[in-house]
Short mmCIF file of C-alpha atoms and ligand atoms in Angstrom, two decimals:
data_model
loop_
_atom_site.label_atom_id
_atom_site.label_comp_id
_atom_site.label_asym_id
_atom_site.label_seq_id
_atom_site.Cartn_x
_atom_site.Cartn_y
_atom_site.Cartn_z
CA UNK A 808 41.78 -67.63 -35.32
CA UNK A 809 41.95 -67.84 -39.30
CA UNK A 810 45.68 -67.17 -39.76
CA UNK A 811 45.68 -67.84 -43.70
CA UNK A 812 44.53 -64.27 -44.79
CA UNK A 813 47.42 -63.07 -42.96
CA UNK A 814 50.18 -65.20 -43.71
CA UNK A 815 52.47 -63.68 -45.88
CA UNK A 816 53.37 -65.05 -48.69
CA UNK A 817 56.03 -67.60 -48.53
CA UNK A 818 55.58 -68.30 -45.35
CA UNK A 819 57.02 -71.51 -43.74
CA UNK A 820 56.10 -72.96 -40.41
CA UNK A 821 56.37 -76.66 -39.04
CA UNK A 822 57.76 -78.42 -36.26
CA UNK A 823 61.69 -79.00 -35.09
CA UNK A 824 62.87 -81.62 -32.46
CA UNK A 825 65.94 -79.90 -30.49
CA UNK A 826 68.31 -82.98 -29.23
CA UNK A 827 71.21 -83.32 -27.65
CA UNK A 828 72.74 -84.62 -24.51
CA UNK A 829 72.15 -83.69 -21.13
CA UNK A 830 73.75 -80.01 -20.62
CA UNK A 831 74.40 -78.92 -23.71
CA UNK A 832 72.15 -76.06 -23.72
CA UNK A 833 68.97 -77.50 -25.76
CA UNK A 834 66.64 -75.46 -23.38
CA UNK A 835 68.51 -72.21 -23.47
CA UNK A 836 68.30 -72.14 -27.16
CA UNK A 837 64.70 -73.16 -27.28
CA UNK A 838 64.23 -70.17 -24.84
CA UNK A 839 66.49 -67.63 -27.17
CA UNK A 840 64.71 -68.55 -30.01
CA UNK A 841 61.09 -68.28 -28.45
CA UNK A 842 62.49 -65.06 -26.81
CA UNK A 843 60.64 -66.20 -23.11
CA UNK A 844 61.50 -68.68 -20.91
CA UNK A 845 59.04 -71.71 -21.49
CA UNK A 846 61.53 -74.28 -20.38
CA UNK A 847 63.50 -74.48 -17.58
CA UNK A 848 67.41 -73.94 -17.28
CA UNK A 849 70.25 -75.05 -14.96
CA UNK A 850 74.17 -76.44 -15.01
CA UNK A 851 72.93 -79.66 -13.55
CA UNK A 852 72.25 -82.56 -16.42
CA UNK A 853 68.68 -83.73 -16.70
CA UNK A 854 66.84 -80.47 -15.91
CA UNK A 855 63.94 -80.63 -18.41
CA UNK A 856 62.31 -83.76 -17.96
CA UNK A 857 59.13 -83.23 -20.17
CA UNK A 858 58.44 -82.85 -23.68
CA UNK A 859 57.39 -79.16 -24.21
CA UNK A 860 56.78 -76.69 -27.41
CA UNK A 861 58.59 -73.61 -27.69
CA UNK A 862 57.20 -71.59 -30.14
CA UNK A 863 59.01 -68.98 -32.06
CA UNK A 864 57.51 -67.04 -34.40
CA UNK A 865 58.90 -64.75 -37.08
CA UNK A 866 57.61 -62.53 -39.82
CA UNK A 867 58.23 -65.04 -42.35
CA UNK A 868 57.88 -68.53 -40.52
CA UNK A 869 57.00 -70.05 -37.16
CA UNK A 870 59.34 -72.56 -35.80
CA UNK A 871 57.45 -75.01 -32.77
CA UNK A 872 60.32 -76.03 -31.06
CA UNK A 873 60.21 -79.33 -29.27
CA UNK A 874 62.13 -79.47 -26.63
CA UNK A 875 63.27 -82.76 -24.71
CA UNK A 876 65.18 -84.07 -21.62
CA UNK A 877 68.70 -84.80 -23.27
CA UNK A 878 69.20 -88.49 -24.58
CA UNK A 879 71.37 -90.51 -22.52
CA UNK A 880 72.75 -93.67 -21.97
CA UNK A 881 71.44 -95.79 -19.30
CA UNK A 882 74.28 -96.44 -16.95
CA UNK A 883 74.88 -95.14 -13.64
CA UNK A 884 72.85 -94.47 -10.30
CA UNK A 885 70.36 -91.70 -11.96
CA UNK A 886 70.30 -93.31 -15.49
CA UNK A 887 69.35 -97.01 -14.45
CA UNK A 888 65.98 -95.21 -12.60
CA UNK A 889 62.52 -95.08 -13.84
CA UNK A 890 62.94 -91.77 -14.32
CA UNK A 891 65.73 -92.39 -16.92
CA UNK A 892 63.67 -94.09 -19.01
CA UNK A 893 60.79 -92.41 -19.00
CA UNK A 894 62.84 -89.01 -20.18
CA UNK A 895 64.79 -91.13 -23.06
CA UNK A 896 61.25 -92.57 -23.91
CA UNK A 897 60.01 -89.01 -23.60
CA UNK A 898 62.84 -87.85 -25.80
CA UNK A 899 62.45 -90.64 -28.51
CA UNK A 900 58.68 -89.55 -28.80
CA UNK A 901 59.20 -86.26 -29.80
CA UNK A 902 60.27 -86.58 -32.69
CA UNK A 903 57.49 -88.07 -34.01
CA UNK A 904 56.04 -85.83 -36.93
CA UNK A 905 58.56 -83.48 -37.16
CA UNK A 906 59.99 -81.83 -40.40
CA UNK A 907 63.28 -81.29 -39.38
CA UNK A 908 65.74 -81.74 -36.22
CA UNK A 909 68.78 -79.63 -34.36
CA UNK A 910 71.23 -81.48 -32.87
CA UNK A 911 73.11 -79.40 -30.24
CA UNK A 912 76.50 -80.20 -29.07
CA UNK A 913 79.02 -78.30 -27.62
CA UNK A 914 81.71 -76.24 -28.54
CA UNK A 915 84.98 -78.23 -28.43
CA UNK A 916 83.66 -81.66 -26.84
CA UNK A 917 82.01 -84.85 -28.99
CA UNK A 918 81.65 -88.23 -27.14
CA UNK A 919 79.95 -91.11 -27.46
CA UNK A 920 76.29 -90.16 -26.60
CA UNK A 921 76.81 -86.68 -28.65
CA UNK A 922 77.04 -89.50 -31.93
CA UNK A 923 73.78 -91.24 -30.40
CA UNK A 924 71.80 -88.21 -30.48
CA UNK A 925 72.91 -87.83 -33.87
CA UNK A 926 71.98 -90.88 -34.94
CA UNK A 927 68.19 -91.34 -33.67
CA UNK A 928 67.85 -87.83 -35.36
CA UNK A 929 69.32 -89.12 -38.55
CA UNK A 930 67.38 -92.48 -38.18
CA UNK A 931 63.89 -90.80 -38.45
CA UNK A 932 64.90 -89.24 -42.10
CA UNK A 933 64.05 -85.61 -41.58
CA UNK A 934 67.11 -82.91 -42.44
CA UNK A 935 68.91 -82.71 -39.33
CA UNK A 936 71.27 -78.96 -38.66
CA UNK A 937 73.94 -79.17 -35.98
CA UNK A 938 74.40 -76.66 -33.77
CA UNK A 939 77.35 -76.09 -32.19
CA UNK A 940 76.62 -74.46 -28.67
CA UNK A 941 78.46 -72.66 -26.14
CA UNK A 942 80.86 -70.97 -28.26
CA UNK A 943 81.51 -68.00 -26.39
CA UNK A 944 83.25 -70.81 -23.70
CA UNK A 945 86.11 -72.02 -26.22
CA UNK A 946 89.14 -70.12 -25.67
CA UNK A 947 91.47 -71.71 -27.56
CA UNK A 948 89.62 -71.46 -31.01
CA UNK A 949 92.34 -73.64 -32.71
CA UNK A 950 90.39 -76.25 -31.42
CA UNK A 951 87.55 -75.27 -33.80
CA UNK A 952 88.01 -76.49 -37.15
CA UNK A 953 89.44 -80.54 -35.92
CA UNK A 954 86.88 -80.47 -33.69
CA UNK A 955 84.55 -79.75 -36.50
CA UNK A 956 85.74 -81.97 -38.66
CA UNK A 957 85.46 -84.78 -36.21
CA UNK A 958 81.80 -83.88 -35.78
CA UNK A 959 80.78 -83.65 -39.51
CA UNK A 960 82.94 -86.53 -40.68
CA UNK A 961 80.75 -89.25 -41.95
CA UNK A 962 77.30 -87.39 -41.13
CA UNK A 963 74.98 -85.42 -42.60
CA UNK A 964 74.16 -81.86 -41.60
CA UNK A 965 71.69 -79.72 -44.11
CA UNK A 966 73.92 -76.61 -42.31
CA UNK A 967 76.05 -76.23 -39.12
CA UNK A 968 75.56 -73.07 -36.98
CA UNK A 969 78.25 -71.81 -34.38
CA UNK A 970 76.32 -70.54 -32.03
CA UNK A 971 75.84 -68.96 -28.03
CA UNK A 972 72.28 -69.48 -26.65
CA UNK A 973 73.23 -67.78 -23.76
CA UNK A 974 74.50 -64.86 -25.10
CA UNK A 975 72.19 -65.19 -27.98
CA UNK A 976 75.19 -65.22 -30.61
CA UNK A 977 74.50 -66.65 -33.92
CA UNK A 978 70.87 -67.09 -33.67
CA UNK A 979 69.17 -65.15 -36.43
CA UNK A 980 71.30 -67.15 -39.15
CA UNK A 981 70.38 -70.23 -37.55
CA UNK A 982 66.41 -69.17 -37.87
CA UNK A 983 66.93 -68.05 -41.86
CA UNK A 984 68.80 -72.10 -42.42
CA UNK A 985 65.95 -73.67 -39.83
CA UNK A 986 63.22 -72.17 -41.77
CA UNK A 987 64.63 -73.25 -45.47
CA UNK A 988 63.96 -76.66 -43.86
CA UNK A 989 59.95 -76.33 -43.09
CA UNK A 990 57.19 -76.55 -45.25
CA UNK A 991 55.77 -73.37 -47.23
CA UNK A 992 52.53 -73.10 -44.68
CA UNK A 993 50.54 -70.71 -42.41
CA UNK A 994 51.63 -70.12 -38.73
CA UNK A 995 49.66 -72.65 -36.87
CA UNK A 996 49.71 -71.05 -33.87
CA UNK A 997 48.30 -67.53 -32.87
CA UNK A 998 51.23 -64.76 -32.70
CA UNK A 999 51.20 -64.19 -28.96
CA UNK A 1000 51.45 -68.19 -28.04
CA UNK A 1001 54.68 -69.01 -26.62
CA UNK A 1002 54.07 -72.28 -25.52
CA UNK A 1003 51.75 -75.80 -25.50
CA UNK A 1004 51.83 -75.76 -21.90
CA UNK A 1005 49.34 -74.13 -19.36
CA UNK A 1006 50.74 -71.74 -17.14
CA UNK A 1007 49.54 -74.45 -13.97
CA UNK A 1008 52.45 -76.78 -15.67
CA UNK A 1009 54.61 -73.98 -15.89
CA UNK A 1010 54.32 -72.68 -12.30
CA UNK A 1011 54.97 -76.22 -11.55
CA UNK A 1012 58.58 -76.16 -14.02
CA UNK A 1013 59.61 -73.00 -12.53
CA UNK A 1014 59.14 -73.80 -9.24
CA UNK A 1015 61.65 -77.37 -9.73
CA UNK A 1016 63.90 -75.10 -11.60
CA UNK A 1017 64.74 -73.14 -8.40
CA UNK A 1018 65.16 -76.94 -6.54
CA UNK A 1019 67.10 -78.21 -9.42
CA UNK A 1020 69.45 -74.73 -8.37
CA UNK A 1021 69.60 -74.31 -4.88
CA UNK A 1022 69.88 -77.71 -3.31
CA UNK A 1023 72.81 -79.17 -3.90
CA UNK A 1024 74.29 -82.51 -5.69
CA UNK A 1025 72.04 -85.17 -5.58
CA UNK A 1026 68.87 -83.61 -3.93
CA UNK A 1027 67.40 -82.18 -6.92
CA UNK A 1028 66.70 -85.71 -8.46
CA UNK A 1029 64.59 -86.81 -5.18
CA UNK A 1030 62.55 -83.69 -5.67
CA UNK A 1031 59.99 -83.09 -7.91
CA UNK A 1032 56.95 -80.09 -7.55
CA UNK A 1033 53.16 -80.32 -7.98
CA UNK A 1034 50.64 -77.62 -8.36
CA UNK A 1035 47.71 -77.95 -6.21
CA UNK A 1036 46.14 -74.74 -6.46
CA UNK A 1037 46.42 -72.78 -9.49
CA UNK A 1038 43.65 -69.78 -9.05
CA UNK A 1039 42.83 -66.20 -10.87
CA UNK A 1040 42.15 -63.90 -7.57
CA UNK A 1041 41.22 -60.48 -9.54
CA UNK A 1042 44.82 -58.86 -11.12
CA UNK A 1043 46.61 -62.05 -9.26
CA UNK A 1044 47.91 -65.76 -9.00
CA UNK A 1045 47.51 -67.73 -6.17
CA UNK A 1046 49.32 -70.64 -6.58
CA UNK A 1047 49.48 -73.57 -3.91
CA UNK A 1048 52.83 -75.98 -4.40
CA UNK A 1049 53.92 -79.31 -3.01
CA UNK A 1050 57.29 -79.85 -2.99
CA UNK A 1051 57.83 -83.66 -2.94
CA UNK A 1052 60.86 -85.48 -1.68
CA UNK A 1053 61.69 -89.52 -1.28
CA UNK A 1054 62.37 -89.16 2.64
CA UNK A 1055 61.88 -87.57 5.55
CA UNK A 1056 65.77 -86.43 5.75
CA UNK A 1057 65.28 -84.79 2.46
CA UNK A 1058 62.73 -82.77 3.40
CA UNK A 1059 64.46 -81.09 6.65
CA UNK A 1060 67.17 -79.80 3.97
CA UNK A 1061 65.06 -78.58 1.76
CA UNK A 1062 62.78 -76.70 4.76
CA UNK A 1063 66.75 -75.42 5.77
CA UNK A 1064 67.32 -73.70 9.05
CA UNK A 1065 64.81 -72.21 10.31
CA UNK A 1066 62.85 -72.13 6.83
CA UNK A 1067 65.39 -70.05 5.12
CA UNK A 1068 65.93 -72.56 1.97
CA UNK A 1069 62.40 -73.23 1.49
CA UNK A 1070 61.67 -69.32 1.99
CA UNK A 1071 64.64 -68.52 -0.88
CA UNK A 1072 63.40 -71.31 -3.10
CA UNK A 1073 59.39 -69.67 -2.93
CA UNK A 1074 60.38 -66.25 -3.15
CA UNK A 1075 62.82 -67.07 -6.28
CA UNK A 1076 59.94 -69.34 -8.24
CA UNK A 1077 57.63 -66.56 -7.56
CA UNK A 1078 59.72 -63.88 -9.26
CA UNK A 1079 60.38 -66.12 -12.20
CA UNK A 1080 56.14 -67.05 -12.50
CA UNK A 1081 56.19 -63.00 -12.16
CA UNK A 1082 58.37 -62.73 -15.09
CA UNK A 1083 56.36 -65.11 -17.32
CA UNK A 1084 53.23 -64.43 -16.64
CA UNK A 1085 53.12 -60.76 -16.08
CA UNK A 1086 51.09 -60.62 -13.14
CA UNK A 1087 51.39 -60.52 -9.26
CA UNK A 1088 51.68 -64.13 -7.63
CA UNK A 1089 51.21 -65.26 -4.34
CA UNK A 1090 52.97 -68.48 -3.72
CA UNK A 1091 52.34 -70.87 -1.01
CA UNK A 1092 54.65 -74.01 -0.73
CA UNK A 1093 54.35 -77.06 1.49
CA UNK A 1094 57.32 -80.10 1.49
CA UNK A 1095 55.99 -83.41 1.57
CA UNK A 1096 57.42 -87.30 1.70
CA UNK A 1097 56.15 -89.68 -1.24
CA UNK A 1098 58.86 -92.77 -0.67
CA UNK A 1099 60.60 -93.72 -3.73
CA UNK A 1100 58.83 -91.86 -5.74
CA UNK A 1101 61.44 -91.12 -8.62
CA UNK A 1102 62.04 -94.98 -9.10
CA UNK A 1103 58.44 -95.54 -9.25
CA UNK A 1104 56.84 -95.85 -12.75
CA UNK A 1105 52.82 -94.78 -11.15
CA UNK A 1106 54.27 -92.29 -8.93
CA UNK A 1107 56.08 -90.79 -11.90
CA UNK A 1108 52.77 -90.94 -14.00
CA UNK A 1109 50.35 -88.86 -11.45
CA UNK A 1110 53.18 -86.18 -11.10
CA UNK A 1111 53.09 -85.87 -15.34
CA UNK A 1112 56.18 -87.47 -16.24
CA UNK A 1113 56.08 -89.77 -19.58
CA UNK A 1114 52.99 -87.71 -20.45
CA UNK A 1115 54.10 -85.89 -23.43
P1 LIG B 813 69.96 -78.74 -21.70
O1 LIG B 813 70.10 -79.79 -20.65
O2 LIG B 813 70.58 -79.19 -22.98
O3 LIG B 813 68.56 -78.26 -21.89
O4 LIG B 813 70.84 -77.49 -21.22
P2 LIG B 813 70.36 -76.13 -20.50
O5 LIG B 813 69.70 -75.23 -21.48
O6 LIG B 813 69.60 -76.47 -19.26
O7 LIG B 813 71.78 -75.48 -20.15
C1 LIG B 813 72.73 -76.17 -19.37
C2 LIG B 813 73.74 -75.18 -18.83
O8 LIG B 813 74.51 -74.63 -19.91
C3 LIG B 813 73.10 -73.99 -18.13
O9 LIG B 813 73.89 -73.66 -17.01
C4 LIG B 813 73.14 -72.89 -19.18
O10 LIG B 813 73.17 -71.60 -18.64
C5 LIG B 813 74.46 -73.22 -19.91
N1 LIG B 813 74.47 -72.72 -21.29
C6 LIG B 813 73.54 -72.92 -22.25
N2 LIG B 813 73.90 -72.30 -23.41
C7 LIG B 813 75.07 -71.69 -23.18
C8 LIG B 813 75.96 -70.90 -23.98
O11 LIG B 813 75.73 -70.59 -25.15
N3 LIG B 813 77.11 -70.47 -23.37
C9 LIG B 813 77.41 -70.77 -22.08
N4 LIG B 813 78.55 -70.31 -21.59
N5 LIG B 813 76.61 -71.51 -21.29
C10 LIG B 813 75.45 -71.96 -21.83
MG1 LIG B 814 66.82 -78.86 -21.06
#
């Protein structure tokens, strides 16, 4: 589609990196902005592991927002895995090409890998806005302005944004700075595109979204999904799953008694695909045992991970 003869004038569009450490709420905002869910959410660190576009467009400007699996430091059972690196690898890469970059924090809290993200975003040149997330959590709003200060001090922000994702607080101001910081260009993606992803890969997100929920602690880091099946039957989906786990114990907890967690976890995923894609989906889901697969670099690769 020619977009030019319709792009207003003064129209900006161009690409933004979102980073941040694990949990801050990177995805949430990406979603808020896009106004969909394109990436997946949850409380536990570590939830998006791909690179994925949200794209968010406006009357004046289109914002692709990249979204990435939070920078971290490698230390620790999880973070010494392959996984690990591929996702800080994965993170690093996105910012290739971008024009500008969001770092999100949140409200009240700045440690050591909050000043790492800040840095790598700083390091590749572009204008970099912070975002201060999660507002609507700090009570005691005294804490505000030192902890602001202690943020800012010595760093360069082209604006800072106080901000709920969540409850979608402080957004539109944040779109109006974001888009001061992109080139004067036509949208360069059609109006109705929300993402860079097929819907197979999302299927796929959704579906570990509901794992990354409902099984507990460490579970949700052995597990990761793959679409099998992913075919147009008239007005509806059918979409065939594997959910894969490291070992045979795993997999009896995520079946649960009598099929009751696997049952919750399918009929959850399929709502959310609902949702997204606006049609009727029937879901089929099967668990199966890939040893080790989470430490291992070519059994990372054929489930997608490091891919972009
Ligand atoms: P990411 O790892 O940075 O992508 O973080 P997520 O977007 O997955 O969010 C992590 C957790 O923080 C989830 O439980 C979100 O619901 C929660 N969260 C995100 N934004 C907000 C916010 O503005 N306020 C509150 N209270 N929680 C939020
Ligand atoms: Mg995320």
């Amino acid at each position: 589609m020619n977009q030019e003869n319709t792009a207003p004038a003064n129209h900006r569009s161009g690409s933004v990196a979102v980073i941040g450490r694990p949990n801050v709420g990177k995805s949430t905002l990406v979603n808020a902005l896009v106004g969909a869910k394109v990436s997946i959410v949850s409380n536990r660190p570590q939830t998006t592991r791909h690179r994925l576009l949200g794209i968010a467009t406006f009357p004046h400007g289109q914002i692709a927002l990249v979204d990435t699996p939070g920078l971290h430091r490698q230390q620790g059972k999880f973070s010494a895995s392959a996984m690990s690196r591929v996702m800080n690898r994965t993170a690093r890469g996105a910012l290739e090409g971008v024009d500008a970059g969001v770092l999100v924090v949140e409200a009240g809290r700045w440690d050591d890998e909050d000043s790492t993200a800040y840095k790598v975003l700083h390091d590749t040149g572009v204008p970099v806005l912070l975002c201060v997330n999660k507002i609507d959590r700090l009570k005691n709003k005294g804490e505000l302005l030192p902890f602001l200060a202690k943020a800012t001090e010595g760093r360069e922000f082209a604006s800072v944004h106080l901000v709920s994702a969540l409850k979608r607080n402080g957004l539109d101001v944040l779109v109006a700075d974001l888009l001061k910081l992109l080139p004067e260009a036509p949208p360069m993606y059609g109006e109705d595109e929300i993402t860079d992803r097929s819907e197979r890969f999302l299927a796929g997100e959704l579906l570990r979204e509901q794992l990354m929920r409902l099984l507990g602690a460490e579970l949700p880091y052995a597990t990761t999904a793959e679409i099998e099946r992913f075919a147009e039957d008239g007005e509806m989906l059918r979409i065939g799953a594997v959910i894969w786990v490291e070992r045979e114990s795993q997999k009896a907890i995520v079946i649960g008694k009598g099929g009751a967690r696997l049952k919750e976890i399918g009929s959850k995923s399929r709502l959310q695909m609902e949702r997204l894609f606006g049609r009727k989906v029937f879901l089929e889901t099967w668990v199966r045992v890939r040893e080790g697969w989470s430490g291992d670099e070519s059994a990372l690769k054929a489930f997608g991970y490091g891919d972009g």
